[in-house]
């Protein structure tokens, strides 16, 4: 039984699972195909319903991963092959060159400052901004190390230039780096590859081919203070401030993605509110079909948007979006479901709440790991009550790789995955982590701890907790005020259609 775990994907789900696993006594290899961990959450401006700064919440966790001696972070890396079983997996990984020595680079940025101004769209800014050949994805990137794009670098392509190497006082530039093959032995594998937001696949009905129609993730970068426009809300076509902005929810929910993405109503409202805060004179209209808000304080958040920020919500169905070729404004044709009339609306900028879909490479990774996908091409859960386990023993699913959920749900799920792995690899705890020469408490203050737990409530949650911690060696007691366990499930069973008489 091996006491190390491999986590594939360094977004918030992968980060949380990784940190929790190290707290539970396991070494973790965190594999990320991008130059930095952080995932989609690093691109967000604010979080709902608190409106907290997204990176203010995420960045400390990223730093904690980078500084933890029991976490080996492998960026620009992808899994190539997996063999073995629970407790003893062998994994082959291909790591692409950064052309910058990670152990030497100080993150000063001299290489990028002197790099010739040959620029390409910045993927982190959803192609709305530009970057050079020598770059760092975003200021809080982890590891805080620059990299060189071999497709753009003049030296790597034609052996000319090389100015970055000349100005790097640390001597970190290494044009001789090549792809490397790494083999790891781990006890369990966690998939946390996240999601994409539908973009180019959007049908012409939604006007995504027009410059001033963007999806919600692109708008996150527009409104962000660290985004391509420095937090100023500007139209992509002419970089002018839009006065009338339309948000459209439930895009293609019955076409390319026939399921509810669960977060669209809330992030649409969040972006509308933050637009109004940033630009008080803007006129914000939300075209919505149905509102599906289910979390704590979520409904109140949407009501406050309408009452406190004077954001208009129109119950409607969109028929098409056209562009005024002279002004690049958008004309929205819609049916008002309240008045039963067909109307038009002119907007300077349109933001589409596109559905969340599986991340690119999901099918390929599923083939490598030999695990199943569900009918929507997310990774398939073992069962409704064991939704952290994939179809293959020892391979777990964390976060949005198995379907849409919000950030708070993702963090809870990620921690649950870590706990489930800990129960299965219990005998291998502390076998792979580094020893610490730190005396956290004086010996005289240490007392014997009785490994006993009391669970109040015998419903699904209580029973699940009791089972998991009992596997950790705790003597467990459940207190339930009724005469049987099961909680609400007993009532659900009793009223199910199969139990009712005709």
CSV table of N, CA and C in Angstrom, one decimal, residues 454-467 476-491:
chain,number,residue,atom,x,y,z
A,454,UNK,N,-19.0,11.3,18.7
A,454,UNK,CA,-20.4,11.4,18.9
A,454,UNK,C,-21.1,12.1,17.7
A,455,UNK,N,-22.0,11.4,17.0
A,455,UNK,CA,-22.7,11.9,15.9
A,455,UNK,C,-24.1,12.2,16.3
A,456,UNK,N,-24.6,13.5,16.2
A,456,UNK,CA,-25.9,13.8,16.6
A,456,UNK,C,-26.8,13.9,15.3
A,457,UNK,N,-27.6,13.0,15.1
A,457,UNK,CA,-28.5,12.9,13.9
A,457,UNK,C,-28.1,11.7,13.1
A,458,UNK,N,-29.1,10.9,12.8
A,458,UNK,CA,-28.9,9.6,12.1
A,458,UNK,C,-29.5,9.6,10.7
A,459,UNK,N,-29.4,10.8,10.0
A,459,UNK,CA,-29.8,10.8,8.6
A,459,UNK,C,-28.7,10.4,7.7
A,460,UNK,N,-28.8,10.7,6.4
A,460,UNK,CA,-27.8,10.4,5.5
A,460,UNK,C,-26.4,10.9,5.8
A,461,UNK,N,-26.4,12.2,6.2
A,461,UNK,CA,-25.1,12.9,6.5
A,461,UNK,C,-24.5,12.2,7.8
A,462,UNK,N,-25.3,12.1,8.8
A,462,UNK,CA,-24.8,11.5,10.0
A,462,UNK,C,-24.3,10.1,9.9
A,463,UNK,N,-25.0,9.3,9.1
A,463,UNK,CA,-24.6,7.9,8.9
A,463,UNK,C,-23.3,7.8,8.1
A,464,UNK,N,-23.2,8.7,7.1
A,464,UNK,CA,-22.0,8.7,6.2
A,464,UNK,C,-20.7,9.1,7.0
A,465,UNK,N,-20.9,10.2,7.9
A,465,UNK,CA,-19.8,10.6,8.7
A,465,UNK,C,-19.4,9.5,9.7
A,466,UNK,N,-20.4,8.8,10.3
A,466,UNK,CA,-20.1,7.8,11.2
A,466,UNK,C,-19.3,6.6,10.6
A,467,UNK,N,-19.7,6.2,9.4
A,467,UNK,CA,-19.0,5.1,8.7
A,467,UNK,C,-17.6,5.5,8.4
A,476,UNK,N,-17.5,5.0,17.5
A,476,UNK,CA,-18.5,6.0,17.0
A,476,UNK,C,-19.9,5.7,17.6
A,477,UNK,N,-20.5,6.8,18.1
A,477,UNK,CA,-21.9,6.7,18.6
A,477,UNK,C,-22.8,7.6,17.8
A,478,UNK,N,-24.0,7.2,17.4
A,478,UNK,CA,-25.0,8.0,16.8
A,478,UNK,C,-26.1,8.2,17.7
A,479,UNK,N,-26.5,9.5,17.9
A,479,UNK,CA,-27.7,9.8,18.7
A,479,UNK,C,-28.8,10.3,17.7
A,480,UNK,N,-29.9,9.6,17.7
A,480,UNK,CA,-31.0,9.9,16.9
A,480,UNK,C,-32.3,10.0,17.7
A,481,UNK,N,-33.1,11.1,17.6
A,481,UNK,CA,-34.3,11.2,18.4
A,481,UNK,C,-35.4,10.3,18.0
A,482,UNK,N,-35.4,9.9,16.7
A,482,UNK,CA,-36.5,9.0,16.3
A,482,UNK,C,-36.1,7.6,16.6
A,483,UNK,N,-37.0,6.6,16.3
A,483,UNK,CA,-36.7,5.2,16.6
A,483,UNK,C,-36.0,4.5,15.5
A,484,UNK,N,-35.6,5.2,14.5
A,484,UNK,CA,-34.8,4.5,13.4
A,484,UNK,C,-33.9,5.5,12.7
A,485,UNK,N,-32.9,5.0,12.1
A,485,UNK,CA,-32.0,5.8,11.3
A,485,UNK,C,-32.6,6.0,9.9
A,486,UNK,N,-32.0,6.9,9.1
A,486,UNK,CA,-32.4,7.2,7.8
A,486,UNK,C,-32.9,8.6,7.5
A,487,UNK,N,-33.4,9.3,8.5
A,487,UNK,CA,-33.8,10.7,8.4
A,487,UNK,C,-34.9,10.8,7.3
A,488,UNK,N,-34.7,11.9,6.5
A,488,UNK,CA,-35.7,12.3,5.5
A,488,UNK,C,-35.9,11.2,4.5
A,489,UNK,N,-34.9,10.3,4.3
A,489,UNK,CA,-35.0,9.3,3.2
A,489,UNK,C,-36.1,8.4,3.5
A,490,UNK,N,-36.5,8.1,4.8
A,490,UNK,CA,-37.6,7.3,5.1
A,490,UNK,C,-38.9,7.9,4.6
A,491,UNK,N,-39.0,9.2,4.7
A,491,UNK,CA,-40.2,9.8,4.2
A,491,UNK,C,-40.3,9.8,2.7
